[in-house]
Amino acid sequence: MINCIPTAQEQLKFLKNIQLILQSGSFSSTYKFALLISLSRLAIEKGEDSGEQLVLEYSDIAEKFIELYWKQAAPYNFNDTGQRILNQNNGKQAAIVNKVIELRQIYSSLGLLRRDVTIWSKLVKDVARTVKDMPVRYLQNMNGQNFEFLYLFDQSRKQLILLPQAMYCLRQFSEIIEELCQKRWIDYIRKNSTNAPVLNQLPNLEQFMFEPNRNQLNAVANVLVELQECKCFYCNKVMKKGSYAVDHFIPWSMYPSDTGHNFVLADSSCNSKKSNLLASDEFLHKWQERNEKQDMIIVDRISVLGFLTDKERSHKVAEWAYAQRKENNYLMWNG
Ligand SMILES: [Zn+2]
């Protein structure tokens, strides 16, 4: 069978289907949002722009779930009433979130938890089982009907196989899918009445649920100041203390997940000019070279801060982003 790149019409149909399951699927928890986001990120990190099928390990999907929920399971402190955590389920707290909450009390960051290999592997295994039994089984089920356009669910299979063309479309529309899922996810949290007391204390729910944590980024800045000898990644000028910012080399607006190799340090001027544009090819090469040379240090020092550090994956994301730029004529920043 030849798996061709889907036609424009097939691609639109795919996007319609995504919207349809988000609109009409039954959602008893937030797992389905997490699943769609995970599939779209994995299609970028593990896939390519072809009409082929993509084989995914349940453990890879589980890791994405843990990352998403780790952030959202941060407890919110109240005056006297103790701590509250967002409820991600219609009834009692979702099982995966409970597991994450438990481990959050022992490990101060996801990076430290990952380093405890035995506990980490057990968590990934448990979460993978729940992912398979719940959201993967039900995502494409609408009003009792099966509506399989992403994958054919098969309980007996150890892996999840995306249908031909699904990988291509996920990569093509990932920015739209991320945004749709995040908006719906936030809505779900808002509408869940058990969350009412927490919501008053969280003026910016979107930031709390999805955006990078300031303190963590400050810690990244301290590492990068050393690596870059306090020079701006883009213009090479020496930076004054306090007048620099951590920049997502592949902009957050394109790929909203923090990975260690994606961070560079830029002076305020370059940072605000680059904003959410992709940098020119010259910088892409500089960034790739930096990652090759300083891979070990980045893995060692940034993973402790709680970020996934995987050079190959970061470079796959960049490959995707620059191909998207070419195809869609995105503006570029030349420094
Ligand atoms: Zn600069």
Short mmCIF file of C-alpha atoms in Angstrom, two decimals, residues 106-323:
data_model
loop_
_atom_site.label_atom_id
_atom_site.label_comp_id
_atom_site.label_asym_id
_atom_site.label_seq_id
_atom_site.Cartn_x
_atom_site.Cartn_y
_atom_site.Cartn_z
CA ILE A 106 8.32 13.34 47.72
CA TYR A 107 10.07 14.86 44.70
CA SER A 108 10.42 18.62 44.38
CA SER A 109 10.79 18.46 40.60
CA LEU A 110 9.93 16.20 37.72
CA GLY A 111 13.66 16.02 36.96
CA LEU A 112 14.42 14.50 40.34
CA LEU A 113 11.57 12.03 39.98
CA ARG A 114 12.89 10.93 36.57
CA ARG A 115 16.26 10.23 38.14
CA ASP A 116 14.72 7.76 40.55
CA VAL A 117 14.55 5.12 37.85
CA THR A 118 12.57 2.45 39.74
CA ILE A 119 9.81 4.80 40.90
CA TRP A 120 9.75 6.59 37.56
CA SER A 121 9.37 3.39 35.51
CA LYS A 122 6.60 2.17 37.77
CA LEU A 123 4.75 5.47 37.41
CA VAL A 124 5.13 5.42 33.61
CA LYS A 125 3.87 1.84 33.51
CA ASP A 126 0.83 2.62 35.68
CA VAL A 127 -0.05 5.74 33.75
CA ALA A 128 0.41 3.90 30.43
CA ARG A 129 -2.12 1.29 31.56
CA THR A 130 -4.70 3.93 32.49
CA VAL A 131 -4.10 5.79 29.22
CA LYS A 132 -4.79 2.60 27.27
CA ASP A 133 -7.86 1.62 29.31
CA MET A 134 -9.49 5.02 29.34
CA PRO A 135 -8.80 7.86 26.92
CA VAL A 136 -7.32 5.77 24.10
CA ARG A 137 -10.33 3.47 24.23
CA TYR A 138 -12.90 6.27 24.37
CA LEU A 139 -11.43 9.26 22.51
CA GLN A 140 -12.99 8.35 19.17
CA ASN A 141 -16.28 7.24 20.64
CA MET A 142 -19.17 9.59 20.06
CA ASN A 143 -22.68 8.87 21.26
CA GLY A 144 -21.87 5.19 21.40
CA GLN A 145 -20.49 5.12 17.88
CA ASN A 146 -16.93 4.44 16.97
CA PHE A 147 -15.40 7.09 14.83
CA GLU A 148 -11.86 5.98 14.16
CA PHE A 149 -9.77 8.44 12.18
CA LEU A 150 -6.62 8.70 14.34
CA TYR A 151 -5.98 5.04 15.13
CA LEU A 152 -7.77 1.69 15.29
CA PHE A 153 -7.97 0.71 18.92
CA ASP A 154 -6.85 -2.81 19.61
CA GLN A 155 -6.68 -3.85 23.26
CA SER A 156 -4.30 -6.72 22.53
CA ARG A 157 -1.63 -4.53 20.92
CA LYS A 158 1.31 -3.32 22.95
CA GLN A 159 1.67 -0.17 20.86
CA LEU A 160 -0.62 2.46 19.47
CA ILE A 161 -0.46 2.76 15.69
CA LEU A 162 -1.61 6.01 14.14
CA LEU A 163 -3.48 5.48 10.87
CA PRO A 164 -1.77 6.48 7.63
CA GLN A 165 -2.18 10.23 7.12
CA ALA A 166 -2.99 10.91 10.79
CA MET A 167 0.66 11.66 11.61
CA TYR A 168 0.89 14.07 8.69
CA CYS A 169 -2.27 15.90 9.69
CA LEU A 170 -1.31 16.08 13.37
CA ARG A 171 1.98 17.71 12.37
CA GLN A 172 0.26 20.02 9.94
CA PHE A 173 -2.34 21.24 12.43
CA SER A 174 -0.57 20.83 15.74
CA GLU A 175 -0.72 24.54 16.60
CA ILE A 176 -4.48 24.57 16.05
CA ILE A 177 -4.98 21.30 17.92
CA GLU A 178 -2.92 22.52 20.88
CA GLU A 179 -4.91 25.71 21.08
CA LEU A 180 -8.30 24.01 20.74
CA CYS A 181 -7.41 21.42 23.38
CA GLN A 182 -5.99 23.95 25.82
CA LYS A 183 -9.06 26.18 25.52
CA ARG A 184 -11.45 23.26 25.99
CA TRP A 185 -9.36 21.93 28.87
CA ILE A 186 -9.48 25.32 30.64
CA ASP A 187 -13.26 25.47 30.04
CA TYR A 188 -13.66 22.03 31.55
CA ILE A 189 -11.77 23.08 34.69
CA ARG A 190 -13.82 26.27 34.98
CA LYS A 191 -17.14 24.48 34.56
CA ASN A 192 -16.32 21.81 37.13
CA SER A 193 -18.03 23.25 40.19
CA THR A 194 -15.66 21.52 42.63
CA ASN A 195 -12.94 23.83 41.31
CA ALA A 196 -14.83 27.03 42.18
CA PRO A 197 -12.84 27.80 45.36
CA VAL A 198 -9.51 27.35 43.56
CA LEU A 199 -10.46 29.47 40.57
CA ASN A 200 -10.89 32.63 42.65
CA GLN A 201 -7.27 32.30 43.68
CA LEU A 202 -5.96 31.65 40.19
CA PRO A 203 -6.57 34.81 38.19
CA ASN A 204 -4.68 33.45 35.20
CA LEU A 205 -5.71 29.85 34.82
CA GLU A 206 -4.17 29.49 31.37
CA GLN A 207 -0.77 30.52 32.66
CA PHE A 208 -1.01 28.25 35.68
CA MET A 209 -2.05 25.22 33.64
CA PHE A 210 0.17 25.48 30.58
CA GLU A 211 2.82 28.17 30.65
CA PRO A 212 6.37 27.87 31.89
CA ASN A 213 7.00 28.62 35.51
CA ARG A 214 8.96 31.85 36.14
CA ASN A 215 11.09 30.43 38.96
CA GLN A 216 12.09 27.48 36.84
CA LEU A 217 13.07 29.74 33.96
CA ASN A 218 15.16 31.89 36.29
CA ALA A 219 17.03 28.78 37.31
CA VAL A 220 17.60 27.95 33.63
CA ALA A 221 18.94 31.48 33.11
CA ASN A 222 21.55 30.89 35.80
CA VAL A 223 22.83 27.83 33.96
CA LEU A 224 22.84 29.54 30.56
CA VAL A 225 24.65 32.65 31.79
CA GLU A 226 27.59 30.40 32.49
CA LEU A 227 27.33 28.37 29.28
CA GLN A 228 27.13 31.48 27.12
CA GLU A 229 29.73 33.40 29.14
CA CYS A 230 27.10 36.05 29.71
CA LYS A 231 26.86 36.87 25.97
CA CYS A 232 23.61 37.15 24.03
CA PHE A 233 23.01 34.04 21.92
CA TYR A 234 21.92 36.14 18.96
CA CYS A 235 24.07 39.31 18.83
CA ASN A 236 26.99 38.09 20.97
CA LYS A 237 27.11 41.29 22.99
CA VAL A 238 27.98 41.04 26.67
CA MET A 239 24.80 41.19 28.75
CA LYS A 240 24.33 43.11 31.97
CA LYS A 241 22.97 41.26 34.93
CA GLY A 242 19.20 41.33 34.98
CA SER A 243 18.83 42.55 31.40
CA TYR A 244 18.45 39.15 29.78
CA ALA A 245 15.71 36.60 29.29
CA VAL A 246 15.40 32.91 28.55
CA ASP A 247 14.29 32.53 24.95
CA HIS A 248 12.52 29.50 23.46
CA PHE A 249 14.59 28.95 20.32
CA ILE A 250 11.60 27.23 18.70
CA PRO A 251 8.91 29.68 19.79
CA TRP A 252 6.48 28.62 22.47
CA SER A 253 3.63 29.65 20.17
CA MET A 254 4.68 26.92 17.73
CA TYR A 255 5.56 24.20 20.19
CA PRO A 256 4.24 24.80 23.72
CA SER A 257 6.40 22.40 25.67
CA ASP A 258 9.62 23.19 27.52
CA THR A 259 12.58 21.07 26.58
CA GLY A 260 16.07 21.72 27.91
CA HIS A 261 17.89 22.06 24.61
CA ASN A 262 15.41 24.61 23.32
CA PHE A 263 16.48 27.31 25.76
CA VAL A 264 18.95 30.05 24.87
CA LEU A 265 19.73 33.26 26.71
CA ALA A 266 19.20 36.55 24.90
CA ASP A 267 19.47 40.20 25.89
CA SER A 268 16.17 41.99 26.36
CA SER A 269 16.45 43.72 23.01
CA CYS A 270 16.99 40.56 20.90
CA ASN A 271 14.46 38.68 22.98
CA SER A 272 11.67 41.14 22.38
CA LYS A 273 12.52 41.57 18.69
CA LYS A 274 12.58 37.84 18.05
CA SER A 275 9.33 37.50 19.99
CA ASN A 276 7.52 34.44 18.64
CA LEU A 277 9.31 34.28 15.29
CA LEU A 278 11.67 31.59 14.13
CA ALA A 279 15.29 32.73 13.86
CA SER A 280 17.12 32.54 10.51
CA ASP A 281 19.00 29.43 9.34
CA GLU A 282 22.30 30.88 10.51
CA PHE A 283 21.03 30.81 14.10
CA LEU A 284 19.54 27.37 13.59
CA HIS A 285 23.02 26.06 12.80
CA LYS A 286 24.51 27.89 15.74
CA TRP A 287 21.86 26.40 18.03
CA GLN A 288 22.41 22.86 16.70
CA GLU A 289 26.15 23.24 17.18
CA ARG A 290 25.69 24.54 20.71
CA ASN A 291 23.53 21.49 21.52
CA GLU A 292 26.07 19.06 20.08
CA LYS A 293 28.93 20.63 22.01
CA GLN A 294 27.17 21.20 25.31
CA ASP A 295 24.76 18.29 25.24
CA MET A 296 26.13 16.66 28.40
CA ILE A 297 26.06 19.86 30.44
CA ILE A 298 22.52 20.70 29.31
CA VAL A 299 21.29 17.20 30.13
CA ASP A 300 23.03 17.23 33.46
CA ARG A 301 22.13 20.69 34.69
CA ILE A 302 18.79 21.49 33.07
CA SER A 303 17.10 18.13 33.60
CA VAL A 304 17.47 18.55 37.38
CA LEU A 305 15.38 21.69 37.06
CA GLY A 306 12.49 19.55 35.84
CA PHE A 307 12.74 19.75 32.06
CA LEU A 308 12.87 16.95 29.56
CA THR A 309 16.30 17.05 27.94
CA ASP A 310 16.58 15.00 24.80
CA LYS A 311 18.70 16.51 22.03
CA GLU A 312 17.35 14.25 19.28
CA ARG A 313 13.77 15.17 20.09
CA SER A 314 14.55 18.89 20.27
CA HIS A 315 16.21 18.71 16.88
CA LYS A 316 13.23 16.82 15.42
CA VAL A 317 10.96 19.59 16.69
CA ALA A 318 13.21 22.16 15.01
CA GLU A 319 13.17 20.18 11.76
CA TRP A 320 9.38 20.22 11.86
CA ALA A 321 9.20 23.93 12.70
CA TYR A 322 11.54 24.99 9.88
CA ALA A 323 9.67 22.82 7.38
#
